[in-house]
Short mmCIF file of C-alpha atoms in Angstrom, two decimals:
data_model
loop_
_atom_site.label_atom_id
_atom_site.label_comp_id
_atom_site.label_asym_id
_atom_site.label_seq_id
_atom_site.Cartn_x
_atom_site.Cartn_y
_atom_site.Cartn_z
CA MET A 1 0.00 0.00 0.00
CA ASN A 2 1.31 3.44 -0.93
CA GLN A 3 1.67 5.62 2.16
CA ARG A 4 3.35 8.76 0.89
CA LEU A 5 3.29 11.84 3.09
CA GLY A 6 4.60 14.27 0.48
CA PRO A 7 1.32 14.62 -1.46
CA LEU A 8 -0.46 15.22 1.86
CA ALA A 9 1.66 18.27 2.74
CA PRO A 10 -1.26 20.76 2.92
CA GLU A 11 -3.22 18.50 5.27
CA ILE A 12 -0.12 17.85 7.39
CA ILE A 13 0.56 21.59 7.64
CA LEU A 14 -2.96 22.29 8.93
CA ALA A 15 -2.75 19.41 11.43
CA ALA A 16 0.68 20.51 12.62
CA GLY A 17 -0.54 24.10 12.82
CA ALA A 18 -3.44 23.05 15.07
CA VAL A 19 -1.14 21.09 17.39
CA ALA A 20 1.45 23.88 17.49
CA ALA A 21 -1.25 26.46 18.17
CA LEU A 22 -2.62 24.41 21.05
CA LEU A 23 0.82 23.99 22.61
CA ALA A 24 1.74 27.64 22.10
CA GLY A 25 -1.52 28.81 23.63
CA SER A 26 -0.88 26.65 26.69
CA TRP A 27 2.33 28.53 27.47
CA LEU A 28 1.71 32.06 26.25
CA PRO A 29 0.24 34.60 28.70
CA ARG A 30 -3.29 35.80 28.06
CA ARG A 31 -2.19 39.15 26.65
CA ARG A 32 -0.07 37.45 23.97
CA GLN A 33 -2.58 34.90 22.70
CA TRP A 34 -2.78 36.93 19.49
CA ALA A 35 0.40 35.16 18.44
CA VAL A 36 -1.63 31.96 18.12
CA GLY A 37 -3.83 33.72 15.56
CA LEU A 38 -0.73 34.61 13.56
CA LEU A 39 0.37 30.98 13.76
CA ALA A 40 -3.02 29.78 12.49
CA ALA A 41 -2.93 32.32 9.66
CA ALA A 42 0.60 31.20 8.77
CA ALA A 43 -0.59 27.57 8.63
CA CYS A 44 -3.38 28.52 6.22
CA LEU A 45 -0.97 30.52 4.05
CA ALA A 46 1.53 27.66 4.04
CA ALA A 47 -1.21 25.22 2.99
CA LEU A 48 -2.18 27.57 0.17
CA VAL A 49 1.39 27.95 -1.07
CA THR A 50 2.11 24.23 -0.78
CA THR A 51 -0.99 23.37 -2.78
CA ALA A 52 -0.10 25.89 -5.47
CA PHE A 53 3.50 24.72 -5.89
CA THR A 54 3.40 20.99 -5.21
CA SER A 55 -0.09 19.78 -6.14
CA ALA A 56 -0.86 21.68 -9.35
CA GLY A 57 -1.58 19.16 -12.06
CA THR A 58 -1.07 16.22 -9.71
CA HIS A 59 -3.58 13.38 -9.93
CA THR A 60 -2.83 10.52 -7.60
CA VAL A 61 -4.15 8.42 -4.74
CA ASP A 62 -2.67 7.82 -1.32
CA PHE A 63 -3.01 5.12 1.36
CA GLY A 64 -4.09 2.59 -1.20
CA THR A 65 -7.10 4.11 -2.91
CA SER A 66 -8.49 5.72 0.24
CA TYR A 67 -7.60 9.33 -0.54
CA SER A 68 -7.66 11.01 -3.95
CA ILE A 69 -5.52 14.01 -4.79
CA ASP A 70 -6.99 15.46 -7.95
CA ALA A 71 -8.42 18.71 -9.30
CA ALA A 72 -11.34 18.60 -6.85
CA THR A 73 -9.15 17.98 -3.79
CA ASN A 74 -6.68 20.69 -4.79
CA ALA A 75 -9.47 23.18 -5.39
CA VAL A 76 -10.99 22.42 -1.97
CA ARG A 77 -7.56 22.80 -0.35
CA VAL A 78 -7.19 26.29 -1.82
CA VAL A 79 -10.74 27.47 -1.12
CA VAL A 80 -10.90 26.09 2.42
CA ALA A 81 -7.49 27.47 3.41
CA ALA A 82 -8.36 30.88 1.93
CA ALA A 83 -11.78 30.88 3.62
CA ALA A 84 -10.24 29.94 6.99
CA LEU A 85 -7.73 32.76 6.55
CA LEU A 86 -10.55 35.22 5.91
CA VAL A 87 -12.44 33.99 8.98
CA ILE A 88 -9.31 34.48 11.09
CA GLY A 89 -9.17 38.06 9.84
CA LEU A 90 -12.90 38.47 10.37
CA SER A 91 -12.56 37.39 14.01
CA GLY A 92 -9.63 39.69 14.79
CA ASP A 93 -11.77 42.31 16.55
CA SER A 94 -14.13 40.02 18.47
CA ILE A 95 -11.74 37.21 19.50
CA ARG A 96 -8.75 39.35 20.47
CA ALA A 97 -7.99 38.94 24.21
CA HIS A 98 -10.84 36.43 24.56
CA ALA A 99 -10.43 33.93 27.39
CA ARG A 100 -10.42 31.07 24.87
CA GLU A 101 -8.73 32.78 21.94
CA THR A 102 -6.33 29.89 21.36
CA GLU A 103 -9.09 27.30 21.34
CA PHE A 104 -10.96 29.25 18.66
CA TYR A 105 -8.03 29.08 16.23
CA VAL A 106 -7.31 25.43 16.99
CA LEU A 107 -10.93 24.41 16.38
CA LEU A 108 -10.96 26.46 13.18
CA LEU A 109 -7.89 24.66 11.80
CA LEU A 110 -9.22 21.23 12.76
CA ALA A 111 -12.59 21.88 11.12
CA ALA A 112 -10.83 23.12 7.97
CA LEU A 113 -8.66 19.99 7.92
CA GLY A 114 -11.73 17.76 8.31
CA THR A 115 -13.44 19.54 5.43
CA ILE A 116 -10.50 18.85 3.11
CA VAL A 117 -10.33 15.18 4.16
CA LEU A 118 -14.08 14.88 3.62
CA ALA A 119 -13.74 16.19 0.06
CA GLY A 120 -10.80 13.98 -0.87
CA ALA A 121 -12.03 10.75 0.74
CA ASP A 122 -12.18 7.84 -1.72
CA ASP A 123 -13.30 5.30 0.85
CA LEU A 124 -16.47 5.14 2.93
CA LEU A 125 -14.62 4.80 6.23
CA LEU A 126 -12.34 7.76 5.53
CA LEU A 127 -15.42 9.69 4.41
CA PHE A 128 -16.97 9.20 7.85
CA ALA A 129 -13.72 10.06 9.63
CA GLY A 130 -13.53 13.32 7.67
CA TYR A 131 -17.19 13.96 8.41
CA LEU A 132 -16.57 13.72 12.16
CA LEU A 133 -13.42 15.85 12.05
CA ALA A 134 -15.29 18.54 10.13
CA SER A 135 -18.30 18.40 12.48
CA VAL A 136 -17.13 18.08 16.09
CA PRO A 137 -15.01 21.29 16.15
CA GLY A 138 -17.98 23.09 14.60
CA TYR A 139 -20.22 22.11 17.51
CA ALA A 140 -17.73 23.61 19.95
CA LEU A 141 -17.36 26.75 17.84
CA ALA A 142 -21.13 27.25 17.75
CA GLY A 143 -21.24 27.50 21.55
CA PHE A 144 -18.01 29.46 21.78
CA GLY A 145 -19.67 32.53 23.31
CA LYS A 146 -21.07 30.48 26.23
CA ASP A 147 -24.18 32.66 26.33
CA ALA A 148 -27.79 31.49 26.11
CA PRO A 149 -28.22 31.93 22.30
CA GLY A 150 -24.84 30.30 21.63
CA THR A 151 -25.58 27.37 23.90
CA GLU A 152 -28.93 26.81 22.20
CA ALA A 153 -27.26 27.05 18.78
CA ALA A 154 -24.58 24.54 19.76
CA LEU A 155 -27.15 22.12 21.14
CA LYS A 156 -29.29 22.26 17.99
CA TYR A 157 -26.21 21.92 15.81
CA TYR A 158 -24.95 18.94 17.78
CA LEU A 159 -28.28 17.10 17.96
CA MET A 160 -28.90 17.48 14.24
CA GLY A 161 -25.33 16.45 13.52
CA ALA A 162 -25.60 13.38 15.77
CA LEU A 163 -28.85 12.31 14.09
CA PHE A 164 -27.49 12.57 10.57
CA SER A 165 -24.10 11.11 11.44
CA ILE A 166 -25.89 8.02 12.77
CA ALA A 167 -27.91 7.84 9.57
CA MET A 168 -24.73 8.19 7.53
CA LEU A 169 -22.94 5.46 9.47
CA ALA A 170 -25.94 3.16 9.03
CA GLY A 171 -25.88 3.87 5.29
CA ILE A 172 -22.15 3.09 5.12
CA THR A 173 -22.83 -0.20 6.91
CA LEU A 174 -25.54 -1.10 4.40
CA LEU A 175 -23.33 -0.24 1.43
CA TYR A 176 -20.51 -2.31 2.86
CA GLY A 177 -22.90 -5.20 3.41
CA ALA A 178 -24.13 -4.92 -0.17
CA GLY A 179 -20.76 -4.45 -1.84
CA ARG A 180 -18.34 -6.14 0.60
CA THR A 181 -15.95 -3.21 0.21
CA THR A 182 -15.66 0.41 1.27
CA SER A 183 -13.36 1.52 -1.57
CA TYR A 184 -14.96 3.76 -4.17
CA PRO A 185 -13.16 2.20 -7.18
CA ALA A 186 -14.42 -1.27 -6.24
CA LEU A 187 -17.97 -0.29 -5.29
CA PRO A 188 -19.63 0.27 -8.71
CA ALA A 189 -19.25 -3.32 -9.90
CA ALA A 190 -20.14 -4.70 -6.48
CA LEU A 191 -23.23 -2.54 -5.99
CA ALA A 192 -24.50 -3.23 -9.52
CA ALA A 193 -24.78 -6.90 -8.60
CA ALA A 194 -26.26 -6.30 -5.12
CA PRO A 195 -29.97 -6.09 -4.21
CA HIS A 196 -31.17 -2.71 -5.44
CA GLY A 197 -33.38 -2.08 -2.41
CA LEU A 198 -30.47 -2.50 -0.02
CA VAL A 199 -28.25 -0.25 -2.14
CA ALA A 200 -30.95 2.41 -2.42
CA LEU A 201 -31.48 2.49 1.35
CA GLY A 202 -27.76 2.79 1.98
CA VAL A 203 -27.32 5.56 -0.59
CA VAL A 204 -30.25 7.56 0.82
CA ALA A 205 -28.82 7.34 4.34
CA VAL A 206 -25.33 8.45 3.28
CA VAL A 207 -26.76 11.25 1.14
CA ALA A 208 -28.79 12.43 4.15
CA GLY A 209 -25.60 12.70 6.21
CA LEU A 210 -23.80 14.68 3.53
CA MET A 211 -26.79 16.95 3.10
CA PHE A 212 -26.27 17.99 6.71
CA LYS A 213 -22.81 19.26 5.78
CA ALA A 214 -24.07 20.84 2.57
CA GLY A 215 -26.97 22.55 4.34
CA GLY A 216 -29.68 21.12 2.10
CA VAL A 217 -33.11 19.54 2.56
CA PRO A 218 -33.92 17.54 4.68
CA ALA A 219 -31.01 18.49 6.98
CA GLN A 220 -31.21 22.28 6.78
CA PHE A 221 -33.11 23.00 10.00
CA TRP A 222 -30.05 23.88 12.06
CA ILE A 223 -28.73 26.63 9.76
CA PRO A 224 -30.95 29.66 10.56
CA ASP A 225 -30.93 28.98 14.32
CA VAL A 226 -27.16 28.44 14.49
CA THR A 227 -26.47 31.42 12.24
CA GLU A 228 -28.53 33.72 14.45
CA GLY A 229 -27.46 32.28 17.80
CA THR A 230 -23.70 32.05 17.42
CA THR A 231 -21.07 34.74 16.87
CA VAL A 232 -20.67 36.27 13.41
CA PRO A 233 -17.23 34.73 12.66
CA VAL A 234 -18.52 31.27 13.56
CA ALA A 235 -21.72 31.81 11.55
CA ALA A 236 -19.62 32.82 8.56
CA PHE A 237 -17.47 29.72 8.94
CA VAL A 238 -20.18 27.09 9.45
CA THR A 239 -22.31 28.38 6.57
CA THR A 240 -19.38 28.43 4.15
CA VAL A 241 -16.59 25.93 4.79
CA PRO A 242 -18.48 22.70 5.68
CA LYS A 243 -20.67 23.21 2.60
CA ILE A 244 -17.58 22.99 0.40
CA GLY A 245 -16.50 19.62 1.76
CA GLY A 246 -20.01 18.19 1.89
CA LEU A 247 -20.87 18.99 -1.72
CA VAL A 248 -17.58 17.78 -3.18
CA ALA A 249 -17.81 14.60 -1.09
CA LEU A 250 -21.36 14.02 -2.32
CA PHE A 251 -20.27 14.60 -5.92
CA ARG A 252 -17.34 12.19 -5.58
CA LEU A 253 -19.36 9.48 -3.84
CA LEU A 254 -22.22 9.42 -6.32
CA ALA A 255 -20.15 9.90 -9.48
CA ALA A 256 -17.37 7.46 -8.59
CA ALA A 257 -18.95 4.81 -6.38
CA VAL A 258 -22.70 4.48 -7.04
CA PRO A 259 -23.87 3.24 -10.46
CA ALA A 260 -27.06 4.90 -11.69
CA SER A 261 -28.29 1.45 -12.70
CA ALA A 262 -28.42 0.43 -9.03
CA VAL A 263 -30.31 3.50 -7.80
CA ASP A 264 -31.59 6.56 -9.64
CA TRP A 265 -29.57 9.02 -7.56
CA PRO A 266 -29.58 11.80 -10.23
CA LEU A 267 -33.36 12.17 -9.83
CA LEU A 268 -33.06 12.02 -6.03
CA VAL A 269 -30.48 14.81 -5.95
CA ALA A 270 -32.44 16.87 -8.48
CA VAL A 271 -35.54 16.73 -6.27
CA LEU A 272 -33.47 17.67 -3.21
CA ALA A 273 -31.93 20.56 -5.15
CA ALA A 274 -35.34 21.85 -6.17
CA ALA A 275 -36.70 21.61 -2.63
CA THR A 276 -33.60 23.20 -1.09
CA MET A 277 -33.43 26.27 -3.33
CA THR A 278 -37.16 26.88 -3.11
CA LEU A 279 -37.43 26.48 0.66
CA GLY A 280 -34.37 28.63 1.31
CA ASN A 281 -35.59 31.47 -0.87
CA PHE A 282 -39.17 31.60 0.32
CA ALA A 283 -38.19 31.27 3.99
CA ALA A 284 -35.91 34.31 3.58
CA PHE A 285 -38.62 36.52 2.08
CA PHE A 286 -39.82 38.24 5.25
CA GLN A 287 -36.84 37.82 7.56
CA THR A 288 -35.79 40.98 9.38
CA SER A 289 -32.72 39.61 11.18
CA VAL A 290 -29.73 39.99 8.87
CA LYS A 291 -27.97 36.90 10.26
CA ARG A 292 -31.07 34.76 9.88
CA LEU A 293 -31.59 36.07 6.36
CA LEU A 294 -28.05 35.05 5.43
CA GLY A 295 -28.73 31.66 6.99
CA TYR A 296 -31.67 31.03 4.69
CA SER A 297 -29.66 32.46 1.81
CA THR A 298 -26.99 29.83 2.29
CA ILE A 299 -29.68 27.13 2.11
CA SER A 300 -30.85 28.43 -1.26
CA GLN A 301 -27.24 28.52 -2.52
CA ALA A 302 -26.88 24.86 -1.56
CA GLY A 303 -29.85 24.10 -3.81
CA TYR A 304 -28.18 25.72 -6.81
CA LEU A 305 -24.93 23.86 -6.11
CA LEU A 306 -26.74 20.53 -5.83
CA MET A 307 -27.75 20.91 -9.47
CA ALA A 308 -24.17 20.13 -10.45
CA VAL A 309 -24.25 16.98 -8.31
CA ALA A 310 -27.46 15.85 -9.99
CA VAL A 311 -25.74 15.82 -13.39
CA ALA A 312 -22.37 14.56 -12.12
CA ALA A 313 -22.55 11.51 -14.40
CA ARG A 314 -24.26 13.27 -17.31
CA SER A 315 -22.30 16.45 -17.92
CA GLY A 316 -18.56 16.79 -18.39
CA THR A 317 -18.61 20.36 -17.08
CA ALA A 318 -20.50 19.68 -13.85
CA LEU A 319 -17.42 19.29 -11.63
CA ARG A 320 -15.70 22.38 -12.99
CA ALA A 321 -18.90 24.41 -12.63
CA MET A 322 -19.44 23.34 -9.02
CA LEU A 323 -15.85 24.00 -7.96
CA PHE A 324 -15.85 27.48 -9.45
CA TYR A 325 -19.25 28.25 -7.93
CA LEU A 326 -18.02 27.08 -4.51
CA ALA A 327 -14.95 29.33 -4.68
CA ALA A 328 -16.99 32.36 -5.74
CA TYR A 329 -19.69 31.65 -3.16
CA ALA A 330 -17.14 31.36 -0.34
CA ALA A 331 -15.71 34.82 -1.08
CA THR A 332 -19.13 36.41 -1.56
CA ASN A 333 -20.75 34.90 1.53
CA LEU A 334 -17.79 35.79 3.73
CA ALA A 335 -17.90 39.37 2.44
CA ALA A 336 -21.53 39.69 3.53
CA PHE A 337 -20.79 38.28 6.98
CA ALA A 338 -17.75 40.55 7.32
CA VAL A 339 -19.99 43.60 6.88
CA VAL A 340 -22.31 42.22 9.56
CA ALA A 341 -19.32 41.65 11.86
CA GLU A 342 -18.08 45.21 11.32
CA LEU A 343 -21.49 46.56 12.41
CA PRO A 344 -22.32 44.39 15.44
CA ARG A 345 -25.14 46.64 16.67
CA ALA A 346 -27.00 46.49 13.34
CA ARG A 347 -29.01 43.32 13.88
CA THR A 348 -32.00 43.97 11.62
CA ILE A 349 -32.51 45.24 8.09
CA ALA A 350 -33.90 48.51 9.45
CA ASP A 351 -30.66 49.14 11.34
CA TYR A 352 -28.81 49.47 8.02
CA ARG A 353 -30.69 52.61 7.03
CA GLY A 354 -28.23 55.26 5.91
CA LEU A 355 -25.26 52.89 5.60
CA ALA A 356 -24.20 54.36 2.25
CA ALA A 357 -24.02 57.86 3.72
CA ARG A 358 -22.13 56.78 6.87
CA HIS A 359 -19.84 54.09 5.48
CA PRO A 360 -19.82 54.12 1.65
CA GLY A 361 -17.08 51.49 1.47
CA LEU A 362 -19.00 48.96 3.56
CA ALA A 363 -22.18 49.77 1.62
CA ALA A 364 -20.34 48.99 -1.61
CA VAL A 365 -19.14 45.65 -0.24
CA LEU A 366 -22.66 44.83 0.95
CA ALA A 367 -24.04 45.61 -2.51
CA VAL A 368 -21.37 43.48 -4.21
CA SER A 369 -21.98 40.54 -1.87
CA LEU A 370 -25.79 40.57 -1.87
CA LEU A 371 -26.16 41.23 -5.59
CA GLY A 372 -23.41 38.67 -6.10
CA LEU A 373 -25.42 36.05 -4.21
CA VAL A 374 -28.30 36.80 -6.56
CA GLY A 375 -25.99 36.19 -9.50
CA THR A 376 -25.38 39.66 -10.88
CA PRO A 377 -22.48 40.21 -13.30
CA PRO A 378 -19.56 40.64 -13.11
CA THR A 379 -19.30 38.77 -9.78
CA GLY A 380 -17.97 35.25 -9.60
CA VAL A 381 -21.29 33.79 -8.44
CA PHE A 382 -22.90 34.99 -11.67
CA LEU A 383 -20.49 32.92 -13.76
CA GLY A 384 -20.76 30.05 -11.29
CA LYS A 385 -24.52 29.97 -11.62
CA LEU A 386 -24.27 30.26 -15.38
CA GLN A 387 -21.90 27.29 -15.49
CA VAL A 388 -24.10 25.19 -13.18
CA PHE A 389 -27.31 26.03 -15.04
CA THR A 390 -25.64 25.16 -18.35
CA ALA A 391 -24.41 21.85 -16.95
CA ALA A 392 -27.93 21.04 -15.71
CA ILE A 393 -29.39 21.66 -19.16
CA ASP A 394 -26.57 19.66 -20.76
CA GLY A 395 -27.35 16.81 -18.36
CA GLY A 396 -31.01 16.67 -19.29
CA TYR A 397 -32.49 18.60 -16.36
CA GLY A 398 -33.87 21.62 -18.16
CA TRP A 399 -36.82 21.79 -15.77
CA LEU A 400 -34.44 22.11 -12.83
CA ALA A 401 -32.53 24.92 -14.55
CA ALA A 402 -35.81 26.73 -15.25
CA LEU A 403 -36.83 26.40 -11.60
CA ALA A 404 -33.41 27.71 -10.55
CA VAL A 405 -33.80 30.77 -12.78
CA ALA A 406 -37.22 31.47 -11.25
CA ASN A 407 -35.75 31.12 -7.76
CA THR A 408 -32.90 33.43 -8.65
CA VAL A 409 -35.31 36.13 -9.76
CA ALA A 410 -37.40 35.63 -6.63
CA SER A 411 -34.35 35.92 -4.37
CA LEU A 412 -33.77 39.46 -5.61
CA PHE A 413 -36.73 40.53 -3.45
CA TYR A 414 -35.24 39.82 -0.05
CA TYR A 415 -31.74 40.98 -0.96
CA LEU A 416 -33.15 44.31 -2.13
CA ARG A 417 -35.16 44.57 1.11
CA TRP A 418 -31.79 44.80 2.81
CA LEU A 419 -30.00 46.98 0.25
CA ALA A 420 -32.75 49.55 -0.36
CA PRO A 421 -32.75 51.06 3.16
CA ALA A 422 -28.95 51.13 3.17
CA PHE A 423 -28.81 53.28 0.03
CA LEU A 424 -32.14 55.08 -0.21
CA GLN A 425 -32.95 55.99 3.39
CA ARG A 426 -31.31 58.01 6.11
CA GLN A 427 -30.79 56.93 9.67
CA PRO A 428 -33.31 58.69 11.94
CA ALA A 429 -31.71 61.23 14.27
CA THR A 430 -33.46 59.63 17.24
CA ALA A 431 -32.27 56.12 16.42
CA ALA A 432 -29.46 54.46 18.34
CA ASP A 433 -26.11 54.48 16.60
CA ALA A 434 -26.39 50.97 15.15
CA LEU A 435 -23.83 51.75 12.43
CA GLU A 436 -20.91 52.21 14.79
CA PRO A 437 -18.03 50.09 13.41
CA ALA A 438 -16.39 47.40 15.54
CA GLY A 439 -12.79 47.78 14.37
CA ARG A 440 -10.46 47.51 11.43
CA TRP A 441 -10.06 43.76 10.97
CA ALA A 442 -13.65 42.94 9.97
CA ALA A 443 -13.67 45.91 7.57
CA LEU A 444 -10.39 44.81 5.99
CA THR A 445 -11.78 41.29 5.58
CA ALA A 446 -14.95 42.69 4.00
CA TYR A 447 -12.97 44.66 1.43
CA THR A 448 -10.70 41.70 0.68
CA ALA A 449 -13.53 39.19 0.26
CA GLY A 450 -15.62 41.63 -1.79
CA ALA A 451 -12.68 42.28 -4.10
CA ALA A 452 -12.13 38.51 -4.42
CA SER A 453 -15.77 38.04 -5.40
CA LEU A 454 -15.42 40.59 -8.18
CA ALA A 455 -12.01 39.29 -9.23
CA ALA A 456 -13.36 35.74 -9.57
CA GLY A 457 -15.81 36.98 -12.17
CA VAL A 458 -13.25 39.05 -14.03
CA VAL A 459 -10.53 36.39 -14.25
CA ALA A 460 -12.86 33.40 -14.59
CA ALA A 461 -11.37 32.53 -17.98
CA ALA A 462 -8.03 31.90 -16.29
CA ILE A 463 -9.48 30.02 -13.31
CA LEU A 464 -11.85 27.60 -15.06
CA PRO A 465 -9.15 25.63 -16.95
CA LEU A 466 -7.40 24.96 -13.63
CA LEU A 467 -10.54 23.26 -12.35
CA THR A 468 -10.92 20.94 -15.32
CA GLY A 469 -10.15 17.33 -14.57
CA HIS A 470 -11.52 13.95 -13.59
CA LEU A 471 -12.12 12.48 -10.17
CA GLY A 472 -9.55 10.04 -8.88
CA GLY A 473 -5.89 9.48 -9.50
#
């Protein structure tokens, strides 16, 4: 069995960074815990650089066939490390001098590592190990504030995660019983000859578990409550990073391990995509809490991304489209949360009245991020949606693409409900100063992520060829 550590350098760097951060935080005095944040940021940067210089163009497998290092894994490495770096910047104002500052950065690195392992897993057992590593630190992060809303958010997050992890483990057991193997390359032939009912039950259970990570129906219930109850940096992280790993893992599992002849998983995922985007959009229509609105928004985005999974075996551009969309979505969603973090007293849409007059830069970032989530050119999400919709049509799901277009138009309503007061109204003189900024780090993160969202759309022609490839080594 091949057990090479060189190709796993980005994962090793994140793991070593988490261990080093934990040890450093145990010895540093409270007033110098900020050094742990620098260490975590350095680990993310090192993972980015290592991926760029050692993994570009590499397509291989490691530890037998358990872990694939291909275009999808490399893309997830880059996006997750960059997203974690942005979250570290986003948390600079609120976490600085916190009693558990070190623990925050350690949990962040471990969750990022689990997300990458989840996306690259080419074996059912490693898939579940990555699932747990991506989930357990998230539960702790959700309750990081140790206040009543955070505790409730963590409890809901944990209970939903425990339920769907049990379902996923049961599904893995059924698939192993049907195919007598947990390796993706060996599963298609084995499952094709197994009882279809047993295979279908196992696939549904595993898909349910991965839908929890992706934030899609029927496992979406935790998202709005956790987003509203936890801190803004944690809400930004849990609505962005786990989704990346969950969707790529779902794509890899279904495309590489489950034959469509054994179970009609394309139709199953298409129905889940339709339900997810529709529920997320309509639930966001009359939300007044900005964090809760972004929570429902991330559910709708999961529905659009699931379209690429539905045509994973039918369209040659589905993987490239999903990876680009995920990268653009990560930057855009984090930009929106960064604006919310910079204005901690502005909790409702009405609190953003007069934002353009008070803080024109933040208002511009908010406009770029919200209109970007709709899919307005020239943002990266626009091209991501265009690619995914085209792949859906190419894969024979024109009805799903039409429904997605209708949902996209409908989503403009609730995003404009937020933007219109910010640009067209003035803050009443008698109102509390809800637009008082928190500090410089969240603002810097907002500008960086907003610029990345625009840049992804402008340089898409250079990015898309890098994402072209096949799953597996």
